Amino acid sequence: MLTTLRKIVLQFSQEPELDVALKHLVTQVKSAMQTDCCSIYLADYQQQHFLLMASDGLASDSLGHTTIGFTEGLVGLVGQREEPLNVANAKAHPHFKHTPEVQEEELNSFLGTPIIHQRKVIGILSIQQRDARSFNENEEAFLVTLAAQLAMALANADKNIGVNYQEHRPFQQLTGIPGSPGVAMAPMMVIQPKADLQRLPLQKVYASVEQEQRFHKAVLKTRVDFEAMSLKLSGVVGQESLDIFEMYKQLLDSANIGHEVEEKIKTGWCAESALKLVIDHYAMQFEALEERYLRERASDIRDLGNRILFNLQQLSFEEEPLPEEFILVANDVTASMIAEYQHKGMKGIVSLTGSNNSHAAILARAMGLPAIMGINALPLNQVNQQPAIADGYSGDLFISPDNSLIQEYRHLIEEETALSEKVKAVAHQPAITPDGRPIELVLNAGLSAGFEHSQKVGAVGIGLYRTEIPFMNRSCFPSEHEQTLWYKEVLSAFPTQAVTMRTLDVGGDKALPYFPITEDNPFLGWRGIRITLDHPEIFLLQVRAMMRANSEYKNLEVMLPMISGVTEVDDAVRLINQAYHELCTELGQRIAKPRIGIMLEVPGVIYQLKELAQRVDFFSVGSNDLTQYLLAVDRNNARVANIYDYYHPAVLRALNTIAEESHKYLVPLSLCGELASEPAGALLLLAMGYDKLSMNSYNIARVKWVIRHVKMQRAKVMLSHALTLTTAKQVHNYLNEQLEQLGLGGFIRAGM
Ligand code: PEP
Ligand code: MG
């Protein structure tokens, strides 16, 4: 059963034309389930009906014409109830609707199941039979499983079916998750990930001659690579090991693979997609074999495919000069990519994966770069160098925009600039409410750019320096000397104010190219302090460099990330003390000892605040991770982005408890997650009693403006009401209402 199911779904997703794919699907399901009819209907939400798209059993004239209203007939009932309906005698059912043109008089039993994608019914799959009988449990289970698997393939149909949109529409609009506010207008530049056929989205381009040429060149290059590899290794490894290259070369020469790829290209697939379809097909045939040795050859085939893919991608993207300005586009935009392209004309970011709290989005906000995340329907292979508008407020991406749209966006940019000008007026005023409650606004930093700007906007120190960022754009760990130079630069940016440096926080979604970590659950794995305690040599070197840099400035605070218990704090403090004493001896003088604090981002620490308070000098809440761990929702996963919400009552109550407890134990408290940079978030935190808010430089003046316009009294009323609400939605509605009443609606519209 499983094999049949897999086969049906695979064939469906490999078929280029949607109507052909649906036609094959119904025929295969009808035959697999040995029934008399199988049909598929797709939902049209504008017309509020299901359209009969394909059927093996109903009259062919009705296909593409017959519609059934969302509230009509058995099909409508399946959609309304969002569950399977299994009836032995359909005509006797009170919801049965007679539709003469489908000619179903002889069909008595009916089993229909909804096809649901992201909670929305997108279609109905049904089978019918002459015998008036209920379908059995296995049949029902098969249809339900098939529908669940089809949902994803169907939802992606738009992308996979490969309508070449440029031929049909003046411009293409796609929507992702708003990752960082602002608008970028520039050509797109696609950065290709490491070649991986399995993760490659299917695309059509309808340019077969050119695609065939690309494919042949890539094959040629791959053959040359194999020859060079086996030459290099001959004499170093035995002949058996070299046989693998021989086998690869034979596979490359195999007329079948090349021929089949060409055939696929002729039907409109781009070379990469055609290669993927053929390699998948062969690999699956090998995977299904009984004999282990042969079964394992599937991975050789995939490897070969990836090597050809790599060469194909190199042909397209290698040596392409960077345009003066561009929007960086990649399947997975990473923090290290941003670090690499930050000074090279990057105006915005578009990532097919990730969400608004991925580190890439956070960095984009810190740099004032508009970003769109999780826009998975973007056909990477078709958009390189195309002009685009990336709207980081709404998450809309417009490809090849027309003049009127460009004008509209120019107007929006002007409005946004006017708001920035308005808030700049308070940059050098203190952050204090009209009734006299002060709060410190400090900077989140990590990129070399931005210090100058942040002084201008009125930050009074650095609340979070993410040291991992400079570790990223390089090929090995930096030396103590190199680190000392970086840290001096940071400490000197605010020589009379505290600068909080966080020790290396890699793992999760932040990888170092020269220290790869592969884990099933990276956010729950080897991350932050867990790594550095396991590698004291890295930790000691870093804190030595920090303290060495600080011997001149004396404004350093050291902050430990991802703390989950007191032992980690004790171990880290012991190492810091060791480094301190070593350094004093080396320098022959007592140098300034930094204050040590911890990040509160693992929920478990909320229940250990008393013990932690005895060990450190300050707490800083990492609300980005605290939200992720408290709500058990991956901050990087676009699929669950709607659940990730700092305004969730559980998060607000946890933040409030932390503030109450920290006051009780007299520990200074700050918050350095993204919540601090939102006007409503800042007001709530102010009311809770946070002493310091740390945010990116672009939001400091704005938050200051808000603080200076709202009385503490009013903020407290907002907080006490917000804490009584039961859902995140209620909290959002309430806070937006309040901001409108306070005359701060412009800030919500500006996407802050
Ligand atoms: C946080 O988790 O809120 C935080 C500030 O750290 P990061 O976003 O770097 O994980
Ligand atoms: Mg964190």
PDB file of C-alpha atoms and ligand atoms in Angstrom, residues 359 362 464 466 502 505 510 527 599 601 622-625 635 672-673, ligand 1:
ATOM      1  CA  HIS A 359      18.907  35.433  12.685  1.00  0.00           C
ATOM      2  CA  ILE A 362      17.238  40.054  12.862  1.00  0.00           C
ATOM      3  CA  LEU A 464      24.067  43.104  23.130  1.00  0.00           C
ATOM      4  CA  ARG A 466      26.617  39.409  19.081  1.00  0.00           C
ATOM      5  CA  ARG A 502      27.899  38.127  24.546  1.00  0.00           C
ATOM      6  CA  ASP A 505      26.443  31.927  20.556  1.00  0.00           C
ATOM      7  CA  LYS A 510      24.012  30.205  13.210  1.00  0.00           C
ATOM      8  CA  ARG A 527      24.267  25.732  21.098  1.00  0.00           C
ATOM      9  CA  MET A 599      20.748  35.802  29.130  1.00  0.00           C
ATOM     10  CA  GLU A 601      16.113  32.736  27.211  1.00  0.00           C
ATOM     11  CA  GLY A 622      16.484  37.103  25.118  1.00  0.00           C
ATOM     12  CA  SER A 623      12.840  37.316  24.175  1.00  0.00           C
ATOM     13  CA  ASN A 624      13.443  35.854  20.717  1.00  0.00           C
ATOM     14  CA  ASP A 625      14.540  32.532  22.126  1.00  0.00           C
ATOM     15  CA  ARG A 635      11.672  30.665  15.255  1.00  0.00           C
ATOM     16  CA  CYS A 672      17.603  42.501  24.152  1.00  0.00           C
ATOM     17  CA  GLY A 673      15.165  40.587  21.945  1.00  0.00           C
TER      18      GLY A 673
HETATM   19  C1  PEP B   1      17.237  36.452  21.903  1.00  0.00           C
HETATM   20  O1  PEP B   1      17.189  35.230  21.881  1.00  0.00           O
HETATM   21  O2  PEP B   1      16.261  37.186  22.167  1.00  0.00           O
HETATM   22  C2  PEP B   1      18.497  37.142  21.586  1.00  0.00           C
HETATM   23  C3  PEP B   1      18.623  38.431  21.762  1.00  0.00           C
HETATM   24  O3  PEP B   1      19.500  36.411  21.070  1.00  0.00           O
HETATM   25  P1  PEP B   1      19.555  35.848  19.570  1.00  0.00           P
HETATM   26  O4  PEP B   1      18.414  36.470  18.805  1.00  0.00           O
HETATM   27  O5  PEP B   1      20.879  36.212  19.025  1.00  0.00           O
HETATM   28  O6  PEP B   1      19.370  34.396  19.751  1.00  0.00           O
END
